[in-house]
Amino acid sequence: LIDIVERSPGSAILSRRYSYDLFYIDNAVGQYLLSTIFMIDKMEAKEGLSHDKMMQILKHRGITWGNIYTKKQLKEKKIIRYIPHYDAIAKGKKKIILDIFRRWPKGRDSYVIAAVRKFSEGLIVLELNENDMEQLKRRFALQKVIDDIKTGRDIVFAYILDKNGKILAHSKPEFYGETIDDPYYQKCLSSSKKKEFFRKIPLKKGEYILEFSAPILVRRLPKSLLTVGISTKSILPILKRDKKNIFLVGLLLMILGTAMILFLFRIQSRHLKKMQELEEKIHTSEKISSMGNLAAGVAHEIRNPLNAVNMAVQRLQREFLPAKLEEQKEFIEFTDVIRKEIKRVNDIIEQFINFSRITEINRKKMDIIPILKELTLISQELATIRGVQVKAKFPDNPVNLWIDKDKIKQALINLVYNGIEAIDNSGKVTISLFTQKNGIVQIDISDTGHGIPDEELSKIFEHYYTTKDKGLGLGLPIAYRIVAGHGGTIEVKSEIGKGSTFSIILPENPEVSLT
C-alpha cells in the first residue's frame, strides 16, 4: 500500500499511461470544479457574492482564480482572461467548457473550466495553474487509494496526514482539510527511520482497533503519514477459539507425554525386573548345580559306610541275638531304631542324588493317564495311615504328552505327598486332569488341608525352605524344576482353613515352553 502511494510520476495513480486511473482522476477533478461553479452560482444569486469573497472560497478549495461574467460583459466582450471556445458559448452552442484534460500551448500553464449560470444570467470561469492542478489531482489520486482501502474487510478508517496534521485524504471525504492534533502522529512523522508504527485503541466489551501508521513520500509533497485502523470484532472469536484449541492441544500433548513417560517407565521397569529375575535364575541355577554336584559326591561317599553299618546291624540281629527272651526284645527294638535311622539318612541322600539329576530329562510321547492311576495307588498307603481319601478324576480318552515318565512321576508324588501331609486329621486329596483347546494340559492336585499363608506362597518353591519339622525343603523345588524342564509351570491357589490347589500346566507340543 505504501509503495502504491509513493509511486513516481509514471505510476498508475498519476500517469497518463493507465487510462482507467487517469479517467477516474480527471473525472473527479471535473466533477469537483463543476460543483464549485454550481455552489458559487447559487451563493451569488441568493445573497450576492463579492469578488474578494469568491477568491477566498476558491483559495480554500485549491483553485487559482475565478470570475463571474454578466450577460452585458459577455455581450461587450469585456473578458479579463482568455476563455477557450468562447464563441461557442456566446452563440449558445455550448453551456460548459471543460478544458482541463490537455495542456495549453507552450508558454501557458493554466487549466480552464467555464459554465453558463443556472440561477442567473452570465458565465462563471475557474482557472487553475500547473501547481494547483497537480495538487488537486494528487488529492483525488490519494482519495482513490483511501477509497480502495476502505473496501477491505474490518477496516474502520484510513487517512493520510501531512506534516502539520492536515488531512489530505480520508475514508470519510467530509473530513478533508481538517487538522488532527495528536502527539503520536508527530512522533511517527519525526522518525528518522522509515518504519511502521502500531498501537491499540481500546473499545467496549474487550474489543479494540489495531491502528497502523507509516511515513510516506508523495511526489512533490513533504513527508506524510498513512494511517489505517482495523477492527478486531471479527478476529476476537477466532483468537478466543485458537487460544482454547492451543490450550486443549497443549493439555492433550501433556497428557500423552505423561502417559508415554509412564508407559516407557513401566516397560523399562518390567524389562529391568525380567533382567533381575533372569540374573537371579542364573545365579540360583549355578548355585544349585554346584550344590547338586557336591551333594552327589558326598552322598556317594556316605552311602557305602551306611550300607556297611546296615549290614552289620542285620548280622547282629541274626548272629548275636541274646539268649534271654527279655534281652532279645530290648536288643531287637534297639537295633530296629538303628536300622530306621539308617533308612532315613539313606532317603535324605537319595533326595540329594535325585536333586542333582533332574536336569537329565529324556522325553517320550506317551499317555499320562496310566501314570496318574499308578500315582493314585502308590499314595493310598500313606493316605490310609493319615486318614485321608485320595480321589481321581480323569477323562476316558488317552492324553498324550512328551514327558519323562520317571521325572513327572517324581514331581507328582512330591505334590501328592505334600497334600496328604498338609491334612492333620481326616480330609481329601483330589487328582484331576483337564485338556484345553489351545494345546494345554492341566493337572490339579487339591487338598483340604490347613492352607498356605499369603506371605509364604512366594517362598514355597525356594530351595531348603520348609515349614515341616523334618522336611528338607527340596520336594517342591524339585517338582518345579522337573515341570519347568518339560516346558511347563506350576500355579498355586490357597486359602487358609480350606486347602490348596497345585496346578501343573504342560504343553502338548514339545517345542512350546510356558515357563
Tab-separated table of C-alpha atoms in Angstrom, residues 78-346:
chain	number	residue	atom	x	y	z
A	78	LYS	CA	-15.155	42.527	-21.682
A	79	ILE	CA	-13.248	39.315	-20.905
A	80	ILE	CA	-10.434	39.659	-18.371
A	81	ARG	CA	-8.692	36.384	-19.300
A	82	TYR	CA	-8.779	34.140	-22.329
A	83	ILE	CA	-11.677	31.670	-22.425
A	84	PRO	CA	-11.238	28.784	-24.870
A	85	HIS	CA	-14.170	28.183	-27.224
A	86	TYR	CA	-15.789	31.421	-26.084
A	87	ASP	CA	-17.638	31.875	-29.393
A	88	ALA	CA	-19.439	28.560	-28.898
A	89	ILE	CA	-20.736	29.761	-25.521
A	90	ALA	CA	-21.629	33.216	-26.845
A	91	LYS	CA	-23.685	31.702	-29.650
A	92	GLY	CA	-25.396	29.277	-27.236
A	93	LYS	CA	-23.904	26.190	-28.801
A	94	LYS	CA	-22.220	25.095	-25.555
A	95	LYS	CA	-23.084	25.636	-21.911
A	96	ILE	CA	-19.889	24.169	-20.432
A	97	ILE	CA	-16.266	24.476	-21.478
A	98	LEU	CA	-14.100	21.909	-19.661
A	99	ASP	CA	-10.528	22.449	-20.779
A	100	ILE	CA	-8.582	20.640	-18.041
A	101	PHE	CA	-7.541	17.450	-19.836
A	102	ARG	CA	-4.806	18.928	-22.048
A	103	ARG	CA	-2.017	21.405	-21.751
A	104	TRP	CA	-2.136	24.852	-23.288
A	105	PRO	CA	0.410	25.750	-25.951
A	106	LYS	CA	3.941	26.344	-24.749
A	107	GLY	CA	4.194	29.390	-22.556
A	108	ARG	CA	0.801	28.871	-20.879
A	109	ASP	CA	0.269	26.800	-17.707
A	110	SER	CA	-3.419	27.296	-16.958
A	111	TYR	CA	-6.400	24.938	-16.974
A	112	VAL	CA	-9.836	26.480	-17.501
A	113	ILE	CA	-13.428	25.447	-16.850
A	114	ALA	CA	-16.380	27.687	-17.739
A	115	ALA	CA	-20.126	27.164	-17.359
A	116	VAL	CA	-23.246	29.163	-18.133
A	117	ARG	CA	-25.014	30.220	-14.936
A	118	LYS	CA	-28.153	28.381	-13.901
A	119	PHE	CA	-29.588	30.640	-11.209
A	120	SER	CA	-28.855	33.880	-13.059
A	121	GLU	CA	-27.625	35.154	-16.406
A	122	GLY	CA	-23.944	35.170	-17.209
A	123	LEU	CA	-20.886	32.928	-17.109
A	124	ILE	CA	-18.608	31.622	-14.325
A	125	VAL	CA	-14.990	30.849	-15.190
A	126	LEU	CA	-12.439	28.987	-12.995
A	127	GLU	CA	-8.742	28.774	-13.726
A	128	LEU	CA	-6.015	26.573	-12.196
A	129	ASN	CA	-2.285	26.892	-12.627
A	130	GLU	CA	0.045	23.896	-13.033
A	131	ASN	CA	0.759	23.553	-9.326
A	132	ASP	CA	-2.876	23.815	-8.174
A	133	MET	CA	-3.985	21.299	-10.799
A	134	GLU	CA	-1.304	18.842	-9.702
A	135	GLN	CA	-2.305	19.296	-6.031
A	136	LEU	CA	-5.935	18.734	-6.937
A	137	LYS	CA	-5.174	15.608	-8.985
A	138	ARG	CA	-2.932	14.312	-6.223
A	139	ARG	CA	-5.739	14.872	-3.727
A	140	PHE	CA	-8.171	12.771	-5.760
A	141	ALA	CA	-5.483	10.173	-6.504
A	142	LEU	CA	-4.824	9.766	-2.782
A	143	GLN	CA	-8.550	9.731	-2.112
A	144	LYS	CA	-8.929	6.922	-4.631
A	145	VAL	CA	-6.291	4.896	-2.771
A	146	ILE	CA	-8.078	5.534	0.537
A	147	ASP	CA	-11.432	4.566	-1.019
A	148	ASP	CA	-9.895	1.312	-2.268
A	149	ILE	CA	-8.512	0.627	1.225
A	150	LYS	CA	-11.897	1.256	2.826
A	151	THR	CA	-13.448	-1.504	0.744
A	152	GLY	CA	-11.312	-4.014	2.681
A	153	ARG	CA	-12.817	-6.182	5.412
A	154	ASP	CA	-12.906	-4.863	9.025
A	155	ILE	CA	-11.240	-1.542	8.083
A	156	VAL	CA	-12.719	1.182	10.298
A	157	PHE	CA	-10.884	4.190	8.879
A	158	ALA	CA	-7.987	5.194	6.632
A	159	TYR	CA	-6.469	8.596	6.020
A	160	ILE	CA	-3.324	10.479	5.018
A	161	LEU	CA	-1.938	13.411	7.034
A	162	ASP	CA	0.639	15.990	6.025
A	163	LYS	CA	3.440	17.113	8.340
A	164	ASN	CA	1.107	19.595	10.086
A	165	GLY	CA	-1.600	17.002	10.767
A	166	LYS	CA	-3.852	18.228	7.974
A	167	ILE	CA	-5.988	15.529	6.355
A	168	LEU	CA	-5.046	15.079	2.686
A	169	ALA	CA	-7.397	12.159	2.097
A	170	HIS	CA	-9.864	10.344	4.339
A	171	SER	CA	-12.193	7.361	4.152
A	172	LYS	CA	-14.878	9.909	5.038
A	173	PRO	CA	-14.292	12.694	2.450
A	174	GLU	CA	-16.066	15.317	4.591
A	175	PHE	CA	-13.033	15.327	6.908
A	176	TYR	CA	-10.751	16.575	4.118
A	177	GLY	CA	-8.760	19.646	5.136
A	178	GLU	CA	-9.317	19.232	8.863
A	179	THR	CA	-6.370	19.012	11.276
A	180	ILE	CA	-5.688	16.212	13.768
A	181	ASP	CA	-3.565	17.344	16.713
A	182	ASP	CA	-2.112	14.143	18.156
A	183	PRO	CA	1.498	13.972	19.508
A	184	TYR	CA	1.593	10.306	18.499
A	185	TYR	CA	1.303	11.211	14.807
A	186	GLN	CA	4.002	13.892	15.174
A	187	LYS	CA	6.259	11.238	16.694
A	188	CYS	CA	5.611	8.952	13.721
A	189	LEU	CA	6.347	11.768	11.240
A	190	SER	CA	9.506	12.905	13.051
A	191	SER	CA	11.063	9.437	12.986
A	192	SER	CA	14.358	9.456	11.103
A	193	LYS	CA	13.870	5.864	10.006
A	194	LYS	CA	11.254	4.709	7.579
A	195	LYS	CA	9.321	2.170	9.650
A	196	GLU	CA	5.786	1.215	10.585
A	197	PHE	CA	4.131	2.203	13.889
A	198	PHE	CA	1.435	0.310	15.707
A	199	ARG	CA	-0.908	0.941	18.650
A	200	LYS	CA	-4.145	-0.402	20.124
A	201	ILE	CA	-7.197	1.816	20.574
A	202	PRO	CA	-9.483	0.159	23.194
A	203	LEU	CA	-13.236	-0.040	22.640
A	204	LYS	CA	-16.053	-1.571	24.674
A	205	LYS	CA	-16.515	-5.271	25.568
A	206	GLY	CA	-12.848	-6.113	25.159
A	207	GLU	CA	-12.754	-5.047	21.529
A	208	TYR	CA	-10.120	-2.709	20.179
A	209	ILE	CA	-8.857	-1.154	16.971
A	210	LEU	CA	-5.419	-2.008	15.611
A	211	GLU	CA	-4.029	1.225	14.177
A	212	PHE	CA	-1.069	1.020	11.779
A	213	SER	CA	0.795	4.186	10.727
A	214	ALA	CA	3.735	4.651	8.399
A	215	PRO	CA	5.515	7.733	6.959
A	216	ILE	CA	5.232	8.034	3.158
A	217	LEU	CA	6.753	10.257	0.480
A	218	VAL	CA	4.280	11.500	-2.133
A	219	ARG	CA	5.628	13.258	-5.234
A	220	ARG	CA	6.418	16.964	-4.600
A	221	LEU	CA	4.992	16.773	-1.063
A	222	PRO	CA	6.795	16.789	2.304
A	223	LYS	CA	6.717	13.599	4.369
A	224	SER	CA	3.143	12.446	5.014
A	225	LEU	CA	1.608	9.785	7.259
A	226	LEU	CA	-0.617	6.946	6.092
A	227	THR	CA	-2.849	5.537	8.856
A	228	VAL	CA	-5.201	2.538	8.705
A	229	GLY	CA	-7.469	1.325	11.547
A	230	ILE	CA	-8.635	-2.315	11.628
A	231	SER	CA	-11.414	-3.605	13.912
A	232	THR	CA	-10.826	-6.789	15.921
A	233	LYS	CA	-14.534	-7.562	16.258
A	234	SER	CA	-14.403	-10.475	13.820
A	235	ILE	CA	-10.908	-11.522	14.913
A	236	LEU	CA	-11.597	-11.888	18.656
A	237	PRO	CA	-13.799	-15.036	18.327
A	238	ILE	CA	-11.083	-16.601	16.169
A	239	LEU	CA	-8.379	-15.668	18.685
A	240	LYS	CA	-10.533	-16.972	21.519
A	241	ARG	CA	-11.133	-20.234	19.669
A	242	ASP	CA	-7.431	-20.522	18.811
A	243	LYS	CA	-6.432	-19.941	22.445
A	244	LYS	CA	-8.882	-22.632	23.502
A	245	ASN	CA	-7.554	-25.005	20.833
A	246	ILE	CA	-3.963	-24.261	21.821
A	247	PHE	CA	-4.834	-24.958	25.464
A	248	LEU	CA	-6.600	-28.215	24.579
A	249	VAL	CA	-3.790	-29.320	22.267
A	250	GLY	CA	-1.218	-28.420	24.920
A	251	LEU	CA	-3.187	-30.322	27.559
A	252	LEU	CA	-3.548	-33.304	25.236
A	253	LEU	CA	0.172	-33.267	24.440
A	254	MET	CA	0.962	-33.051	28.152
A	255	ILE	CA	-1.339	-35.992	28.912
A	256	LEU	CA	0.106	-38.011	26.021
A	257	GLY	CA	3.624	-37.109	27.108
A	258	THR	CA	2.907	-38.152	30.691
A	259	ALA	CA	1.265	-41.367	29.503
A	260	MET	CA	4.218	-42.090	27.224
A	261	ILE	CA	6.681	-41.475	30.068
A	262	LEU	CA	4.686	-43.773	32.363
A	263	PHE	CA	4.436	-46.358	29.591
A	264	LEU	CA	8.179	-46.249	28.942
A	265	PHE	CA	8.851	-46.343	32.685
A	266	ARG	CA	6.602	-49.383	33.022
A	267	ILE	CA	8.268	-51.150	30.100
A	268	GLN	CA	11.691	-50.283	31.476
A	269	SER	CA	10.720	-51.463	34.956
A	270	ARG	CA	9.315	-54.691	33.542
A	271	HIS	CA	12.432	-55.212	31.477
A	272	LEU	CA	14.621	-54.487	34.496
A	273	LYS	CA	12.552	-56.865	36.604
A	274	LYS	CA	12.919	-59.615	33.991
A	275	MET	CA	16.651	-58.992	33.825
A	276	GLN	CA	16.886	-59.227	37.619
A	277	GLU	CA	14.796	-62.423	37.589
A	278	LEU	CA	16.997	-63.849	34.846
A	279	GLU	CA	20.164	-62.966	36.755
A	280	GLU	CA	18.662	-64.475	39.882
A	281	LYS	CA	17.705	-67.639	37.990
A	282	ILE	CA	21.185	-67.918	36.506
A	283	HIS	CA	22.748	-67.389	39.929
A	284	THR	CA	20.351	-69.905	41.505
A	285	SER	CA	20.978	-72.393	38.703
A	286	GLU	CA	24.741	-72.110	39.160
A	287	LYS	CA	24.340	-72.439	42.912
A	288	ILE	CA	22.030	-75.454	42.570
A	289	SER	CA	24.299	-77.068	40.033
A	290	SER	CA	27.348	-76.733	42.265
A	291	MET	CA	25.359	-77.864	45.317
A	292	GLY	CA	23.946	-80.803	43.361
A	293	ASN	CA	27.399	-81.918	42.270
A	294	LEU	CA	28.677	-81.560	45.826
A	295	ALA	CA	25.637	-83.391	47.224
A	296	ALA	CA	26.037	-86.222	44.717
A	297	GLY	CA	29.701	-86.631	45.601
A	298	VAL	CA	29.059	-86.516	49.362
A	299	ALA	CA	26.057	-88.845	49.074
A	300	HIS	CA	28.129	-91.376	47.138
A	301	GLU	CA	30.816	-91.337	49.794
A	302	ILE	CA	28.293	-91.653	52.650
A	303	ARG	CA	26.212	-94.408	51.064
A	304	ASN	CA	28.915	-97.075	51.240
A	305	PRO	CA	29.575	-96.710	55.006
A	306	LEU	CA	25.825	-96.631	55.626
A	307	ASN	CA	25.347	-99.878	53.721
A	308	ALA	CA	28.145	-101.442	55.771
A	309	VAL	CA	26.521	-100.259	59.034
A	310	ASN	CA	23.109	-101.551	57.901
A	311	MET	CA	24.602	-104.987	57.036
A	312	ALA	CA	26.376	-105.064	60.413
A	313	VAL	CA	23.128	-104.340	62.246
A	314	GLN	CA	21.357	-107.103	60.305
A	315	ARG	CA	24.157	-109.546	61.250
A	316	LEU	CA	23.881	-108.503	64.888
A	317	GLN	CA	20.179	-109.289	64.797
A	318	ARG	CA	20.843	-112.720	63.286
A	319	GLU	CA	24.045	-113.932	64.953
A	320	PHE	CA	24.321	-112.035	68.218
A	321	LEU	CA	20.778	-112.292	69.488
A	322	PRO	CA	20.849	-112.634	73.373
A	323	ALA	CA	19.800	-115.957	74.885
A	324	LYS	CA	17.345	-114.459	77.340
A	325	LEU	CA	13.905	-113.572	75.951
A	326	GLU	CA	13.673	-110.234	77.789
A	327	GLU	CA	17.067	-109.190	76.491
A	328	GLN	CA	16.153	-110.300	72.971
A	329	LYS	CA	13.158	-107.945	72.894
A	330	GLU	CA	15.200	-104.960	74.036
A	331	PHE	CA	18.040	-105.878	71.623
A	332	ILE	CA	15.664	-106.111	68.632
A	333	GLU	CA	13.990	-102.776	69.490
A	334	PHE	CA	17.355	-101.069	69.805
A	335	THR	CA	18.721	-102.471	66.520
A	336	ASP	CA	15.414	-101.624	64.710
A	337	VAL	CA	15.836	-97.977	65.744
A	338	ILE	CA	19.321	-98.007	64.250
A	339	ARG	CA	18.055	-99.547	61.004
A	340	LYS	CA	15.209	-96.980	60.751
A	341	GLU	CA	17.592	-94.068	61.234
A	342	ILE	CA	19.951	-95.556	58.649
A	343	LYS	CA	16.991	-95.774	56.236
A	344	ARG	CA	16.076	-92.129	56.964
A	345	VAL	CA	19.608	-90.987	56.275
A	346	ASN	CA	19.621	-93.070	53.092
